[in-house]
XYZ file of C-alpha atoms in Angstrom:
652
model
C -32.176 74.719 36.277
C -32.360 72.890 39.532
C -33.802 69.341 39.529
C -35.073 69.886 43.116
C -35.713 73.192 44.737
C -37.045 73.439 48.264
C -37.674 76.956 49.725
C -38.683 77.854 53.264
C -39.845 74.292 53.999
C -41.158 73.714 57.538
C -42.202 70.392 59.108
C -43.348 69.768 62.714
C -44.633 66.641 64.535
C -46.699 67.493 67.556
C -44.608 70.019 69.313
C -41.293 68.895 67.851
C -39.992 71.117 65.113
C -38.231 69.044 62.462
C -37.521 71.558 59.728
C -37.929 75.442 59.954
C -37.688 77.626 56.837
C -35.171 75.160 55.452
C -33.790 75.604 51.940
C -32.399 72.754 49.661
C -31.391 72.764 45.970
C -30.154 69.874 43.926
C -28.514 70.193 40.392
C -27.671 67.459 38.002
C -24.490 65.638 38.779
C -24.299 66.674 42.417
C -23.724 64.113 45.135
C -25.062 65.578 48.431
C -24.466 63.896 51.875
C -26.937 64.655 54.590
C -25.560 64.329 57.983
C -26.708 65.253 61.624
C -27.775 63.770 64.858
C -30.489 61.220 64.757
C -34.083 62.636 65.033
C -33.030 65.884 63.564
C -34.890 65.394 60.298
C -32.428 63.785 57.725
C -34.928 61.079 56.717
C -37.811 63.566 56.803
C -36.032 65.715 54.222
C -35.709 62.688 51.917
C -39.318 61.694 52.402
C -40.370 65.311 51.439
C -38.543 64.917 48.258
C -40.085 61.669 47.560
C -43.559 63.130 48.499
C -44.063 60.467 51.057
C -44.281 63.339 53.520
C -45.820 66.687 52.849
C -44.340 69.785 54.390
C -46.481 71.989 56.599
C -45.213 75.210 54.819
C -42.991 76.351 52.097
C -42.452 75.917 48.321
C -41.477 72.657 46.696
C -40.379 72.659 43.031
C -39.454 69.331 41.622
C -38.763 68.826 37.948
C -41.644 66.676 36.648
C -39.682 65.023 33.879
C -37.227 63.278 36.198
C -37.522 59.978 38.023
C -36.536 60.032 41.758
C -36.142 56.626 43.482
C -34.961 55.779 47.062
C -33.461 52.602 48.424
C -35.980 51.255 51.011
C -34.734 50.329 54.427
C -36.827 47.223 54.316
C -37.455 46.300 50.583
C -40.644 44.335 49.647
C -40.584 41.708 46.901
C -43.343 39.593 45.181
C -43.701 35.964 46.393
C -41.725 33.281 44.657
C -39.347 35.742 43.051
C -35.724 34.634 42.492
C -32.869 37.018 43.311
C -31.850 37.503 39.675
C -35.438 38.162 38.597
C -35.763 40.698 41.417
C -32.972 42.711 39.847
C -33.957 42.239 36.198
C -37.529 43.129 36.848
C -36.347 46.710 37.852
C -34.665 47.023 34.383
C -37.475 46.297 31.993
C -37.605 49.969 30.794
C -34.132 49.667 29.851
C -34.431 46.399 28.133
C -37.416 47.610 26.154
C -35.498 50.684 25.058
C -32.633 48.556 23.902
C -34.938 46.407 21.860
C -36.729 49.442 20.185
C -33.285 51.042 19.443
C -32.088 47.775 17.486
C -35.525 47.495 15.713
C -35.253 51.172 14.547
C -31.552 50.586 13.507
C -32.708 47.890 11.169
C -35.557 49.949 9.736
C -33.349 53.021 9.051
C -31.213 50.967 6.676
C -34.015 50.965 4.194
C -35.559 54.338 5.328
C -32.587 56.508 6.109
C -34.418 59.826 5.401
C -37.173 59.071 7.849
C -36.802 62.027 10.367
C -39.040 60.645 12.975
C -37.187 57.319 13.042
C -33.871 59.094 13.310
C -35.014 61.444 16.070
C -36.413 58.567 18.111
C -33.219 56.558 17.608
C -31.271 59.530 18.974
C -33.483 59.775 21.982
C -33.038 56.180 22.756
C -29.327 56.400 22.324
C -29.180 59.325 24.674
C -31.342 57.314 27.196
C -29.301 54.087 27.110
C -26.005 56.093 27.300
C -27.235 57.945 30.353
C -28.250 54.743 32.037
C -25.158 52.843 30.959
C -27.528 50.256 29.496
C -25.716 49.025 26.389
C -24.411 45.840 28.189
C -26.857 45.109 30.934
C -26.141 41.369 31.093
C -22.627 41.833 31.849
C -23.430 44.598 34.395
C -25.978 42.306 36.105
C -23.305 39.502 36.318
C -20.828 42.040 37.779
C -23.205 43.471 40.461
C -24.237 39.874 41.494
C -20.574 39.044 41.986
C -19.449 42.230 43.731
C -22.396 42.336 46.057
C -21.895 38.579 46.922
C -25.361 37.655 45.440
C -24.138 35.303 42.830
C -24.519 32.306 45.054
C -28.208 33.252 45.774
C -29.171 34.293 42.164
C -31.715 31.443 41.732
C -32.864 31.507 45.357
C -36.195 32.965 46.599
C -35.305 36.655 47.405
C -37.746 36.510 50.310
C -35.671 33.956 52.094
C -32.618 36.060 52.286
C -31.636 38.071 55.288
C -32.683 41.741 55.676
C -29.187 42.914 54.628
C -28.983 40.650 51.668
C -32.391 41.949 50.447
C -31.129 45.518 50.803
C -28.136 44.504 48.512
C -30.640 43.137 45.985
C -32.637 46.295 45.975
C -29.537 48.471 45.806
C -28.117 46.369 42.834
C -31.361 46.975 40.882
C -31.319 50.674 41.552
C -27.755 51.157 40.579
C -28.282 49.371 37.281
C -31.484 51.169 36.718
C -29.777 54.665 37.462
C -32.827 56.957 38.143
C -32.284 60.594 37.398
C -31.991 61.217 41.161
C -31.040 58.422 43.570
C -31.735 58.652 47.325
C -29.846 56.506 49.679
C -30.351 56.195 53.501
C -27.229 54.575 55.015
C -26.231 52.744 51.927
C -23.100 51.248 53.383
C -24.941 49.411 56.086
C -24.652 45.531 55.515
C -21.880 46.077 52.905
C -18.197 45.021 53.640
C -15.417 47.245 52.577
C -15.057 45.674 49.138
C -18.613 46.140 48.448
C -18.418 49.788 49.527
C -15.404 50.320 47.256
C -17.400 48.951 44.371
C -20.325 51.140 45.265
C -18.043 54.196 45.298
C -16.515 53.375 41.832
C -20.037 52.794 40.290
C -21.471 56.011 41.670
C -18.526 58.202 40.457
C -17.964 56.508 37.193
C -21.580 56.581 36.090
C -21.975 60.218 37.297
C -25.001 59.626 39.558
C -27.058 62.572 40.857
C -27.293 61.490 44.503
C -28.621 62.524 47.860
C -27.437 60.172 50.629
C -27.539 59.798 54.465
C -24.395 58.161 55.850
C -22.166 57.947 58.899
C -19.327 56.381 56.849
C -16.790 59.207 56.783
C -14.511 57.885 54.187
C -17.490 57.071 51.999
C -18.735 60.732 52.517
C -15.149 62.019 51.833
C -14.734 59.937 48.587
C -18.204 60.539 47.139
C -19.794 63.857 48.305
C -19.556 67.051 46.217
C -21.163 68.920 49.198
C -22.424 68.110 52.727
C -25.721 69.336 54.233
C -25.935 69.307 57.942
C -29.419 69.146 59.499
C -29.341 70.737 63.021
C -32.156 72.426 64.985
C -34.508 72.506 62.100
C -32.075 74.272 59.737
C -30.016 73.081 56.783
C -26.359 74.325 56.553
C -24.317 73.551 53.455
C -20.694 72.881 53.314
C -18.719 72.428 50.103
C -16.592 69.296 49.445
C -16.554 66.056 51.306
C -16.115 65.179 55.076
C -12.608 66.540 55.525
C -13.760 69.908 54.003
C -16.922 69.815 56.186
C -14.725 69.366 59.336
C -12.487 72.361 58.502
C -15.481 74.607 57.789
C -17.531 73.363 60.792
C -14.668 73.934 63.132
C -14.255 77.453 61.979
C -18.008 78.031 62.224
C -18.146 76.591 65.841
C -15.302 78.770 66.955
C -17.076 81.917 65.777
C -20.209 80.855 67.787
C -21.116 81.046 71.528
C -19.123 79.268 74.101
C -22.203 76.924 74.753
C -20.626 74.883 71.888
C -17.501 74.223 73.839
C -17.937 70.437 73.836
C -18.759 70.245 70.149
C -15.772 72.466 69.334
C -13.524 70.077 71.449
C -14.847 67.204 69.525
C -14.425 68.667 66.108
C -10.910 69.803 66.896
C -9.942 66.250 67.882
C -11.636 64.947 64.750
C -10.095 67.526 62.483
C -6.568 66.876 63.997
C -6.916 63.175 63.508
C -8.143 63.645 59.859
C -5.084 65.890 59.099
C -2.543 63.876 60.998
C -3.750 60.397 60.125
C -5.232 60.587 56.648
C -2.987 63.252 55.145
C 0.161 61.719 56.558
C -0.584 58.397 55.077
C -1.456 59.819 51.739
C 1.905 61.634 51.611
C 3.612 58.325 52.645
C 1.826 56.513 49.864
C 2.639 58.986 47.092
C 5.964 57.403 46.212
C 4.673 53.845 46.329
C 1.656 54.721 44.201
C 3.826 56.645 41.776
C 6.167 53.512 41.334
C 3.199 51.251 40.915
C 1.448 53.359 38.185
C 4.850 53.698 36.454
C 5.302 49.861 36.469
C 1.685 49.402 35.005
C 2.644 51.773 32.230
C 6.054 50.480 31.354
C 6.020 46.808 32.054
C 3.733 45.108 29.664
C 5.779 42.013 28.965
C 8.017 41.591 32.143
C 6.390 39.372 34.804
C 9.620 39.367 36.717
C 9.297 43.136 37.390
C 5.661 42.588 38.377
C 6.659 39.847 40.790
C 9.375 42.062 42.266
C 6.892 44.783 43.052
C 4.406 42.329 44.549
C 7.035 41.048 46.875
C 7.896 44.588 47.940
C 4.157 45.368 48.470
C 3.713 42.269 50.563
C 6.781 43.135 52.603
C 5.336 46.702 53.162
C 1.988 45.185 54.465
C 4.042 43.342 57.028
C 6.632 46.011 57.730
C 4.731 47.242 60.734
C 5.315 43.864 62.578
C 8.625 45.097 64.054
C 10.704 43.859 66.970
C 9.892 47.122 68.703
C 6.134 46.099 68.778
C 7.091 42.757 70.185
C 9.297 44.268 72.924
C 6.520 46.682 74.004
C 3.894 43.904 74.031
C 6.101 41.632 76.197
C 5.813 44.148 79.071
C 1.969 44.053 79.084
C -0.419 41.648 80.865
C -1.717 38.794 78.618
C -5.511 38.626 78.307
C -6.066 36.012 75.643
C -3.629 33.389 74.059
C -4.489 31.519 70.954
C -2.202 28.703 69.693
C -3.012 27.106 66.255
C -6.774 27.332 66.734
C -9.154 26.122 64.168
C -12.969 26.095 63.790
C -15.417 24.813 61.124
C -19.105 25.790 61.042
C -21.198 23.547 58.986
C -19.028 22.554 55.963
C -17.132 25.913 55.939
C -13.579 26.226 57.506
C -13.505 29.695 59.022
C -10.281 29.736 61.001
C -7.207 27.482 60.503
C -3.890 27.542 62.444
C -4.269 30.934 63.861
C -1.848 31.930 66.688
C -1.815 35.276 68.460
C -1.767 36.991 71.910
C -3.975 39.773 73.002
C -2.404 42.093 75.720
C -3.500 44.837 78.002
C -4.257 47.989 76.034
C -4.253 46.269 72.701
C -6.732 47.799 70.235
C -7.644 45.231 67.571
C -10.058 45.266 64.628
C -11.308 42.086 63.082
C -11.885 42.803 59.514
C -12.638 41.183 56.177
C -15.441 40.237 53.859
C -18.854 39.248 55.095
C -19.346 35.599 55.957
C -15.642 34.885 56.629
C -15.817 34.270 60.477
C -15.327 37.662 62.149
C -18.305 37.282 64.455
C -17.226 33.694 65.099
C -13.926 35.157 66.391
C -15.799 37.379 68.847
C -17.829 34.449 70.199
C -14.597 32.499 70.751
C -13.199 35.465 72.949
C -16.578 35.573 74.764
C -16.416 31.870 75.451
C -19.746 31.350 73.647
C -18.237 28.986 71.062
C -15.578 26.316 71.512
C -12.726 25.812 68.941
C -12.354 22.512 67.186
C -8.518 22.357 67.682
C -5.678 24.155 69.075
C -5.361 25.987 72.449
C -7.414 28.907 73.721
C -6.604 30.541 77.012
C -8.245 33.468 78.679
C -6.757 35.274 81.732
C -8.664 36.387 84.888
C -10.359 39.718 83.840
C -13.790 41.233 83.072
C -15.102 41.669 79.547
C -17.713 44.092 78.440
C -19.718 43.041 75.346
C -21.611 45.163 72.950
C -23.612 43.295 70.418
C -25.952 44.394 67.531
C -28.989 43.005 69.288
C -28.372 45.018 72.521
C -29.011 42.064 74.792
C -27.750 44.051 77.919
C -30.972 46.394 77.696
C -34.527 45.632 79.029
C -37.145 47.340 76.992
C -39.371 47.623 79.959
C -37.132 49.636 82.078
C -36.576 53.471 81.966
C -33.251 55.002 81.052
C -32.996 56.415 84.619
C -33.540 52.757 86.125
C -31.088 51.283 83.641
C -28.246 53.510 85.001
C -29.281 53.749 88.492
C -31.063 50.406 89.390
C -30.614 50.912 93.167
C -32.087 54.368 93.104
C -30.441 57.796 93.456
C -29.189 59.838 90.475
C -25.531 59.135 90.356
C -23.512 56.855 88.133
C -20.101 55.448 88.808
C -17.667 55.689 85.877
C -14.845 53.337 84.812
C -12.186 55.596 86.394
C -14.030 55.565 89.767
C -15.502 59.008 89.540
C -19.272 59.576 90.211
C -21.417 61.684 88.121
C -25.051 62.877 87.966
C -26.941 60.633 85.481
C -28.146 63.571 83.489
C -24.665 65.235 83.243
C -23.275 61.725 82.007
C -25.985 61.102 79.554
C -25.775 64.652 78.138
C -22.348 63.563 76.967
C -24.140 60.961 74.813
C -26.581 63.618 73.436
C -29.713 62.677 75.536
C -31.855 65.591 76.707
C -33.092 65.646 80.323
C -36.724 64.609 79.340
C -35.469 61.213 78.142
C -34.531 59.969 81.571
C -37.913 58.620 82.318
C -38.533 57.068 78.834
C -38.795 53.402 78.520
C -36.085 51.704 76.509
C -38.585 50.005 74.271
C -39.834 53.282 72.865
C -36.415 54.410 71.714
C -35.168 54.181 68.123
C -32.354 51.707 67.111
C -29.842 54.525 67.267
C -30.948 55.752 70.570
C -30.862 52.204 72.052
C -27.209 51.848 70.730
C -26.352 55.164 72.485
C -27.805 53.889 75.790
C -25.987 50.517 75.428
C -22.679 52.240 74.725
C -23.102 54.704 77.667
C -24.010 51.847 80.004
C -20.954 49.920 78.873
C -18.632 52.693 79.896
C -19.871 52.664 83.349
C -18.917 49.113 83.897
C -15.621 48.081 85.633
C -14.144 46.082 82.842
C -10.590 45.232 81.475
C -11.573 44.404 77.840
C -14.192 45.712 75.481
C -15.612 43.416 72.685
C -17.716 45.403 70.195
C -19.720 43.911 67.296
C -20.276 46.661 64.626
C -20.630 49.394 67.306
C -21.148 52.224 64.824
C -24.225 50.651 63.188
C -27.334 53.027 63.503
C -25.171 55.666 65.171
C -25.000 59.261 63.840
C -21.698 61.101 63.340
C -21.834 63.073 66.599
C -22.315 59.841 68.554
C -19.588 58.119 66.753
C -17.264 60.946 67.649
C -18.198 60.551 71.221
C -17.711 56.873 71.068
C -14.239 57.302 69.509
C -13.210 59.673 72.356
C -14.257 57.152 75.094
C -12.552 54.367 73.283
C -9.319 56.346 72.936
C -9.355 57.131 76.693
C -10.192 53.536 77.670
C -7.338 52.020 79.631
C -8.102 48.411 78.846
C -8.048 46.261 75.568
C -10.589 46.734 72.630
C -11.463 44.037 70.210
C -14.018 45.063 67.553
C -15.501 43.996 64.346
C -16.302 46.816 61.917
C -16.630 47.628 58.180
C -16.257 51.348 58.890
C -12.771 51.983 57.441
C -12.483 55.532 59.094
C -13.524 54.174 62.468
C -11.158 51.294 62.255
C -8.121 53.592 61.176
C -8.766 55.883 64.003
C -9.202 53.240 66.816
C -7.337 50.101 65.978
C -3.530 49.580 66.217
C -3.645 46.002 65.013
C -5.789 44.030 62.483
C -6.915 40.348 62.306
C -7.604 40.196 58.618
C -9.926 37.348 57.514
C -9.050 36.445 54.011
C -12.057 34.270 53.257
C -9.797 31.477 51.874
C -9.256 28.232 53.738
C -9.584 29.713 57.123
C -6.638 32.119 56.616
C -6.379 34.935 59.156
C -3.508 37.465 58.812
C -2.196 39.688 61.515
C -1.160 43.195 60.600
C -0.173 46.448 62.429
C -0.909 48.489 59.368
C -3.821 51.081 59.058
C -6.753 49.347 57.428
C -7.267 51.843 54.496
C -3.607 51.540 53.682
C -3.710 47.744 53.972
C -6.750 47.773 51.520
C -4.898 49.944 49.047
C -1.895 47.628 48.888
C -4.222 44.566 48.694
C -5.890 46.207 45.610
C -2.553 46.956 44.014
C -1.472 43.318 44.577
C -4.629 42.164 42.961
C -4.114 44.423 39.897
C -0.517 43.297 39.567
C -1.680 39.677 39.670
C -4.194 40.336 36.942
C -1.570 42.124 34.831
C 0.855 39.213 35.222
C -1.844 36.673 34.212
C -2.728 38.740 31.253
C 0.761 38.876 30.061
C 1.261 35.186 30.546
C -2.007 34.574 28.608
C -0.816 36.785 25.683
C 2.620 34.957 25.559
C 0.880 31.585 25.718
C -1.465 32.506 22.786
C 1.554 33.750 20.639
C 3.325 30.460 21.297
C 0.286 28.470 20.372
C -0.141 30.518 17.220
C 3.590 30.023 16.222
C 3.387 26.361 16.970
C 0.095 26.165 14.862
C 1.781 27.886 11.875
C 4.836 25.498 12.112
C 2.576 22.527 11.951
C 1.001 23.777 8.834
C 2.288 22.825 5.333
C 1.581 24.704 2.072
C -1.360 23.285 0.273
C -1.178 22.347 -3.545
C -2.883 25.570 -4.458
C -0.667 27.731 -2.040
C 2.469 26.043 -3.486
C 1.352 26.774 -7.184
C 0.461 30.263 -6.350
C 3.850 30.979 -4.613
C 5.699 29.697 -7.727
C 3.541 31.503 -10.369
C 2.943 34.846 -8.551
C 6.418 36.447 -9.167
C 6.165 36.213 -12.965
C 2.539 37.455 -12.739
C 3.618 40.452 -10.555
C 6.326 41.263 -12.864
C 4.032 41.227 -15.890
C 1.615 43.518 -14.178
C 4.374 46.041 -13.105
C 5.321 46.280 -16.916
C 1.705 46.756 -17.759
C 1.343 49.595 -15.223
C 4.609 51.309 -16.515
C 3.263 50.997 -20.063
C -0.173 52.695 -19.143
C 1.625 55.408 -17.189
C 3.658 56.249 -20.183
C 0.451 56.456 -22.353
C -1.005 58.907 -19.812
C 2.104 61.163 -20.272
C 1.678 60.950 -24.077
C -1.195 63.180 -25.472
C -1.379 61.261 -28.727
C -1.719 57.960 -26.862
C -4.413 58.997 -24.314
C -6.305 61.019 -26.974
C -6.442 58.020 -29.230
C -7.705 55.645 -26.459
C -9.607 58.147 -24.373
C -8.205 59.560 -21.133
C -11.080 58.183 -19.056
C -10.682 54.736 -20.527
C -6.937 54.836 -19.999
C -7.376 55.908 -16.299
C -9.862 53.364 -15.630
C -7.586 50.560 -17.052
C -4.650 51.794 -14.790
C -6.981 51.574 -11.744
C -8.107 48.058 -12.527
C -4.608 46.800 -13.199
C -3.251 48.444 -9.920
C -5.910 46.774 -7.988
C -5.161 43.302 -9.388
C -1.341 44.115 -8.698
C -2.027 44.933 -5.118
C -4.060 41.750 -4.567
C -1.289 39.601 -6.059
C 1.438 41.290 -4.102
C -0.501 40.874 -0.700
C -1.064 37.150 -1.511
C 2.596 36.672 -2.283
C 3.647 38.306 0.956
C 1.261 36.232 3.036
C 2.750 33.049 1.551
C 6.221 34.225 2.295
C 5.412 34.983 5.897
C 3.972 31.541 6.225
C 7.048 29.843 4.799
C 9.253 31.956 7.249
C 7.284 30.753 10.233
C 8.098 27.096 9.193
C 11.745 27.802 9.229
C 11.755 29.959 12.388
């Protein structure tokens, strides 16, 4: 039976049709990704499910016994509430269930035939098992650590940033595990390590999930199916993002030629997915097999672990070849950094970092939140001065895209933004002119939007305007700060096409692994340790895989060393111990006692084989005597062996 079943659902705002005769079904264990252009109805669909919005028409059947909860875009918390309490307060039902289970377990000992208690205990056990609630305290600690909230756990939650508050709310929901979880852009404000933890948690705990996302690797790793919202209809595709691309491309090719542009974009996307991701997966098969084989075989050989660690580290740097250097030497130098360092407050963000950025370089600045990535962008934009070292910028023009869209004026129309001097033509970076509507159509803006004021647009629409405006500027270098935030997948595909055709250098900060893999040819990896920044020419997803394997190997090596250390301490401890008076006496007397008992056991066994003997004494009595003597014998032998082992440890 379906948990949620929507049949022929329609919803309209004024004259705009959002959903028209749409059908949607969710079964337990499904993880459905909802994608589509902004404004097409993705969030409306989720709000209809949560009953925040009522459909105009259609049948809505939702199982009344299930709990559906949604991650709020802007969570609200009580005043004076600590971060840890904000998470724990969401888990009161689970805590109460655990307490009741333990109380019943005590009662059942004396009332084990009470059917009502037994049934209730079984219900609670199933409930706790489903919600993975047997060890909540450790789970709370882990989620605080993985979402970088541990340092704030005793801080007022209302003093945190919007992104941090979203992580607090998400942490509570994940631990609470509602029957159906709804997530709208869950990877926003999460770095790649937090996203990886989120993926593992959702899959391991078998969440039933509906989520909106533009993170294509996240969709590919998590989704069991994809629902695309387009022109008021819902179309279902089996599998994750890569399967969606294949099925969508085939669908578009079977449709009218009006979809020519979308077919072109999907072909490019599908080709990259096949060439880039599949090729890297094949390349990694051997390394992964060797790594897993090592973990199985090497349980007591740190030398072999260190050997593989060195090989993995060498592989991470193997892309930094002389060929890359020779190619770079032919290009125009844009930025030159020599042993730069910068500290903000009391935190060292960058130390002794040296690099050159050349014409046509495409660089992604990546790493955990709070490690200095945006600081690096500000250095390139000359908005922040370094503390030491040398920073040199060539004579060229830079175009900057920031998350606050400072280049836009809310009081101006879209038409005036692109044609401030009148007319209806825009000049592109390659020198061509184009009608403003024809150009903005490439960024998915309908003609009626031209006279709209910037201030009335949504966040995603403003981002599209800012990006479209950026590609009309005559610039040599693009500096982009989280450019995919608030963008839908069709717009991200368009952005990627423009970036791939851009003839200058690109420097970007992003947590979107797929976007970085597709665009960047070089990485500046912020390690978050003592200002360390590492330069790599490796695809980001592959870099992260090797980084994870190195961390696993390090943990395995530490575990082995700890076991060896504990064994050494135990042996040393035994050697330092001398036999006590009682132990020495037992050791000397036990051999004779054991021999006497063996003779007694042999005598009783003979009696059991002689009918006259066991009939005279009674077979039950004889058998019971044998059982008692054998029990004493086993105890004496075990004691003697323990003492012998102890003496051997003294002499080893």
